[in-house]
Amino acid sequence: MRDVDYCGNPADVEVFEGAGEALRQLKKRGYKIVVITNQSGIGRGYYDERSYRAVAAEVDRQLGPGVIDATYFCPHAPNQPCDCRKPAPGMVRQAAQDHQIDLGRSYFMGDKDSDIECGRRAGTKTILVETGYGQSADHQAADAVVPDIPAAVHFILQSRDSNAFRDANR
């Protein structure tokens, strides 16, 4: 979705065009779609967990039914020590355990340096998406850099069908 600082209002949710259809393509090929998100607005007192869950429900609604298999969120503010706040891989490891996910065969997609670092720490392949903060993120840190979610899905599906991942340009 388009980034909204401390989004606690479902009315502020705007899922990127083409994201739902692209993610459905992954689902049809047997991939699980798991959202891993920092929600420090909860820890900072800007909104509560109920408001966050309403935002997550609106994301689900805009993507379409059955696209997201699970969502994991860290409610802690940056100054609160935890093992779940990205770039720590705690949420990714929990999702892998809960959903029998092979992290070595998985992709972590995001638009921030913390997303790429989280994916690396968890042992996944990483894809930097140039939407949101992606334009200013470290393009050299990710295994692949793409303009948007549909391009990321195309890359993943190509990689699955060939050795395109190994040959990807950074």
C-alpha atoms as a printed R data frame, in Angstrom:
    type eleno elety resid chain resno       x       y       z
1   ATOM     1    CA   MET     A     1   0.000   0.000   0.000
2   ATOM     2    CA   ARG     A     2   1.042   3.581  -0.365
3   ATOM     3    CA   ASP     A     3   2.960   4.607   2.718
4   ATOM     4    CA   VAL     A     4   1.033   6.649   5.246
5   ATOM     5    CA   ASP     A     5   2.966   7.627   8.343
6   ATOM     6    CA   TYR     A     6   1.510   5.699  11.275
7   ATOM     7    CA   CYS     A     7  -1.553   4.498   9.410
8   ATOM     8    CA   GLY     A     8  -4.284   3.784  11.931
9   ATOM     9    CA   ASN     A     9  -7.230   4.731   9.742
10  ATOM    10    CA   PRO     A    10  -8.642   2.332   7.117
11  ATOM    11    CA   ALA     A    11  -9.754   5.320   5.026
12  ATOM    12    CA   ASP     A    12  -6.055   6.079   4.390
13  ATOM    13    CA   VAL     A    13  -5.362   2.664   2.816
14  ATOM    14    CA   GLU     A    14  -4.573   2.671  -0.890
15  ATOM    15    CA   VAL     A    15  -3.232  -0.607  -2.250
16  ATOM    16    CA   PHE     A    16  -1.008  -0.179  -5.299
17  ATOM    17    CA   GLU     A    17  -2.699  -0.814  -8.614
18  ATOM    18    CA   GLY     A    18  -2.066  -4.321  -9.891
19  ATOM    19    CA   ALA     A    19  -0.847  -5.655  -6.538
20  ATOM    20    CA   GLY     A    20  -3.846  -7.888  -5.859
21  ATOM    21    CA   GLU     A    21  -3.818  -9.535  -9.275
22  ATOM    22    CA   ALA     A    22  -0.057 -10.001  -9.177
23  ATOM    23    CA   LEU     A    23  -0.153 -11.641  -5.750
24  ATOM    24    CA   ARG     A    24  -2.998 -13.913  -6.894
25  ATOM    25    CA   GLN     A    25  -0.646 -15.164  -9.618
26  ATOM    26    CA   LEU     A    26   1.793 -16.245  -6.902
27  ATOM    27    CA   LYS     A    27  -1.001 -17.941  -4.970
28  ATOM    28    CA   LYS     A    28  -2.021 -19.896  -8.077
29  ATOM    29    CA   ARG     A    29   1.551 -21.179  -8.312
30  ATOM    30    CA   GLY     A    30   1.522 -22.402  -4.697
31  ATOM    31    CA   TYR     A    31   3.205 -19.498  -2.920
32  ATOM    32    CA   LYS     A    32   2.088 -18.312   0.493
33  ATOM    33    CA   ILE     A    33   1.717 -14.572   0.933
34  ATOM    34    CA   VAL     A    34   2.688 -13.360   4.400
35  ATOM    35    CA   VAL     A    35   2.776  -9.719   5.470
36  ATOM    36    CA   ILE     A    36   5.541  -8.738   7.910
37  ATOM    37    CA   THR     A    37   5.097  -5.190   9.193
38  ATOM    38    CA   ASN     A    38   6.419  -2.834  11.848
39  ATOM    39    CA   GLN     A    39   3.595  -0.932  13.517
40  ATOM    40    CA   SER     A    40   5.420   1.370  15.914
41  ATOM    41    CA   GLY     A    41   2.395   3.678  15.959
42  ATOM    42    CA   ILE     A    42   0.926   1.226  18.475
43  ATOM    43    CA   GLY     A    43   3.972   1.406  20.759
44  ATOM    44    CA   ARG     A    44   4.105   5.175  20.388
45  ATOM    45    CA   GLY     A    45   0.423   5.478  21.366
46  ATOM    46    CA   TYR     A    46  -0.735   6.961  18.036
47  ATOM    47    CA   TYR     A    47  -3.317   4.215  17.503
48  ATOM    48    CA   ASP     A    48  -4.250   0.917  19.118
49  ATOM    49    CA   GLU     A    49  -4.172  -2.686  17.933
50  ATOM    50    CA   ARG     A    50  -7.843  -2.582  17.032
51  ATOM    51    CA   SER     A    51  -7.212   0.340  14.651
52  ATOM    52    CA   TYR     A    52  -4.257  -1.491  13.123
53  ATOM    53    CA   ARG     A    53  -6.410  -4.590  12.568
54  ATOM    54    CA   ALA     A    54  -9.030  -2.426  10.829
55  ATOM    55    CA   VAL     A    55  -6.286  -1.125   8.504
56  ATOM    56    CA   ALA     A    56  -5.103  -4.695   7.826
57  ATOM    57    CA   ALA     A    57  -8.697  -5.720   7.053
58  ATOM    58    CA   GLU     A    58  -8.973  -2.873   4.539
59  ATOM    59    CA   VAL     A    59  -5.734  -3.977   2.868
60  ATOM    60    CA   ASP     A    60  -7.210  -7.496   2.618
61  ATOM    61    CA   ARG     A    61 -10.435  -6.108   1.178
62  ATOM    62    CA   GLN     A    62  -8.619  -4.071  -1.469
63  ATOM    63    CA   LEU     A    63  -6.324  -6.953  -2.448
64  ATOM    64    CA   GLY     A    64  -9.228  -9.358  -2.678
65  ATOM    65    CA   PRO     A    65 -10.322 -12.387  -0.676
66  ATOM    66    CA   GLY     A    66  -7.781 -15.059   0.139
67  ATOM    67    CA   VAL     A    67  -4.668 -13.241  -1.105
68  ATOM    68    CA   ILE     A    68  -2.959 -12.822   2.274
69  ATOM    69    CA   ASP     A    69  -2.302 -16.064   4.152
70  ATOM    70    CA   ALA     A    70  -1.107 -14.396   7.359
71  ATOM    71    CA   THR     A    71  -0.013 -11.079   8.806
72  ATOM    72    CA   TYR     A    72   2.595 -10.575  11.518
73  ATOM    73    CA   PHE     A    73   3.130  -7.180  13.085
74  ATOM    74    CA   CYS     A    74   5.537  -5.697  15.587
75  ATOM    75    CA   PRO     A    75   3.763  -3.186  17.839
76  ATOM    76    CA   HIS     A    76   6.954  -1.937  19.497
77  ATOM    77    CA   ALA     A    77   8.457   1.528  19.193
78  ATOM    78    CA   PRO     A    78  12.091   1.627  18.045
79  ATOM    79    CA   ASN     A    79  13.343   2.214  21.613
80  ATOM    80    CA   GLN     A    80  11.565  -0.892  22.927
81  ATOM    81    CA   PRO     A    81  13.858  -3.917  22.689
82  ATOM    82    CA   CYS     A    82  12.348  -6.918  20.916
83  ATOM    83    CA   ASP     A    83  13.259  -9.595  18.394
84  ATOM    84    CA   CYS     A    84  10.323  -8.894  16.107
85  ATOM    85    CA   ARG     A    85  10.912  -5.345  14.859
86  ATOM    86    CA   LYS     A    86  12.372  -5.375  11.363
87  ATOM    87    CA   PRO     A    87  15.198  -5.702  10.516
88  ATOM    88    CA   ALA     A    88  15.211  -8.420  13.205
89  ATOM    89    CA   PRO     A    89  13.957 -11.656  11.617
90  ATOM    90    CA   GLY     A    90  11.709 -12.795  14.487
91  ATOM    91    CA   MET     A    91   8.396 -12.371  12.658
92  ATOM    92    CA   VAL     A    92   9.749 -14.079   9.536
93  ATOM    93    CA   ARG     A    93  11.000 -17.045  11.526
94  ATOM    94    CA   GLN     A    94   7.679 -17.301  13.365
95  ATOM    95    CA   ALA     A    95   5.787 -17.248  10.061
96  ATOM    96    CA   ALA     A    96   8.086 -19.932   8.657
97  ATOM    97    CA   GLN     A    97   7.406 -22.138  11.665
98  ATOM    98    CA   ASP     A    98   3.657 -21.491  11.676
99  ATOM    99    CA   HIS     A    99   3.204 -22.087   7.937
100 ATOM   100    CA   GLN     A   100   5.945 -24.626   7.145
101 ATOM   101    CA   ILE     A   101   7.804 -22.159   4.906
102 ATOM   102    CA   ASP     A   102  11.268 -22.984   3.569
103 ATOM   103    CA   LEU     A   103  13.027 -19.637   3.977
104 ATOM   104    CA   GLY     A   104  15.847 -20.648   1.641
105 ATOM   105    CA   ARG     A   105  13.299 -20.942  -1.169
106 ATOM   106    CA   SER     A   106  11.400 -17.798  -0.169
107 ATOM   107    CA   TYR     A   107  11.435 -14.160  -1.224
108 ATOM   108    CA   PHE     A   108  11.204 -11.139   1.044
109 ATOM   109    CA   MET     A   109   9.869  -8.133  -0.838
110 ATOM   110    CA   GLY     A   110   9.855  -4.585   0.491
111 ATOM   111    CA   ASP     A   111  10.638  -0.955  -0.165
112 ATOM   112    CA   LYS     A   112  12.931  -0.160   2.768
113 ATOM   113    CA   ASP     A   113  16.479  -1.029   3.728
114 ATOM   114    CA   SER     A   114  15.100  -2.662   6.898
115 ATOM   115    CA   ASP     A   115  12.997  -4.999   4.718
116 ATOM   116    CA   ILE     A   116  16.025  -6.124   2.736
117 ATOM   117    CA   GLU     A   117  18.129  -6.577   5.863
118 ATOM   118    CA   CYS     A   118  15.312  -8.537   7.535
119 ATOM   119    CA   GLY     A   119  15.037 -10.871   4.557
120 ATOM   120    CA   ARG     A   120  18.799 -11.404   4.512
121 ATOM   121    CA   ARG     A   121  18.907 -12.130   8.250
122 ATOM   122    CA   ALA     A   122  16.080 -14.636   7.815
123 ATOM   123    CA   GLY     A   123  17.841 -16.390   4.939
124 ATOM   124    CA   THR     A   124  15.481 -15.434   2.103
125 ATOM   125    CA   LYS     A   125  16.144 -13.967  -1.307
126 ATOM   126    CA   THR     A   126  15.406 -10.239  -1.256
127 ATOM   127    CA   ILE     A   127  13.595  -7.971  -3.687
128 ATOM   128    CA   LEU     A   128  13.614  -4.200  -3.356
129 ATOM   129    CA   VAL     A   129  10.450  -2.661  -4.791
130 ATOM   130    CA   GLU     A   130  10.951   0.949  -5.902
131 ATOM   131    CA   THR     A   131   7.547   2.147  -4.738
132 ATOM   132    CA   GLY     A   132   7.282   4.145  -1.532
133 ATOM   133    CA   TYR     A   133  10.721   4.468   0.030
134 ATOM   134    CA   GLY     A   134  12.296   2.132  -2.527
135 ATOM   135    CA   GLN     A   135  13.707   4.964  -4.623
136 ATOM   136    CA   SER     A   136  15.995   6.042  -1.769
137 ATOM   137    CA   ALA     A   137  16.864   2.568  -0.437
138 ATOM   138    CA   ASP     A   138  20.240   0.886  -0.968
139 ATOM   139    CA   HIS     A   139  19.840  -0.746  -4.369
140 ATOM   140    CA   GLN     A   140  23.048  -2.744  -3.937
141 ATOM   141    CA   ALA     A   141  21.823  -4.551  -0.804
142 ATOM   142    CA   ALA     A   142  18.946  -6.419  -2.466
143 ATOM   143    CA   ASP     A   143  19.274  -9.505  -4.627
144 ATOM   144    CA   ALA     A   144  16.958  -7.875  -7.178
145 ATOM   145    CA   VAL     A   145  15.470  -4.419  -7.710
146 ATOM   146    CA   VAL     A   146  12.132  -3.958  -9.491
147 ATOM   147    CA   PRO     A   147   9.800  -1.006 -10.051
148 ATOM   148    CA   ASP     A   148   6.649  -2.437  -8.445
149 ATOM   149    CA   ILE     A   149   4.851  -5.506  -7.096
150 ATOM   150    CA   PRO     A   150   3.715  -6.861 -10.474
151 ATOM   151    CA   ALA     A   151   7.350  -6.724 -11.658
152 ATOM   152    CA   ALA     A   152   8.461  -8.500  -8.473
153 ATOM   153    CA   VAL     A   153   5.921 -11.264  -9.065
154 ATOM   154    CA   HIS     A   154   7.040 -11.583 -12.682
155 ATOM   155    CA   PHE     A   155  10.637 -11.876 -11.484
156 ATOM   156    CA   ILE     A   156   9.748 -14.541  -8.905
157 ATOM   157    CA   LEU     A   157   7.798 -16.608 -11.416
158 ATOM   158    CA   GLN     A   158  10.602 -16.335 -13.994
159 ATOM   159    CA   SER     A   159  13.109 -17.341 -11.334
160 ATOM   160    CA   ARG     A   160  11.060 -20.368 -10.428
161 ATOM   161    CA   ASP     A   161  10.873 -21.479 -14.044
162 ATOM   162    CA   SER     A   162  14.538 -20.809 -14.841
163 ATOM   163    CA   ASN     A   163  17.758 -19.678 -13.280
164 ATOM   164    CA   ALA     A   164  16.827 -16.031 -13.751
165 ATOM   165    CA   PHE     A   165  17.358 -15.306 -10.074
166 ATOM   166    CA   ARG     A   166  21.001 -16.284 -10.265
167 ATOM   167    CA   ASP     A   167  21.457 -14.044 -13.298
168 ATOM   168    CA   ALA     A   168  19.490 -11.014 -12.055
169 ATOM   169    CA   ASN     A   169  21.017  -7.592 -12.435
170 ATOM   170    CA   ARG     A   170  21.218  -5.542  -9.281
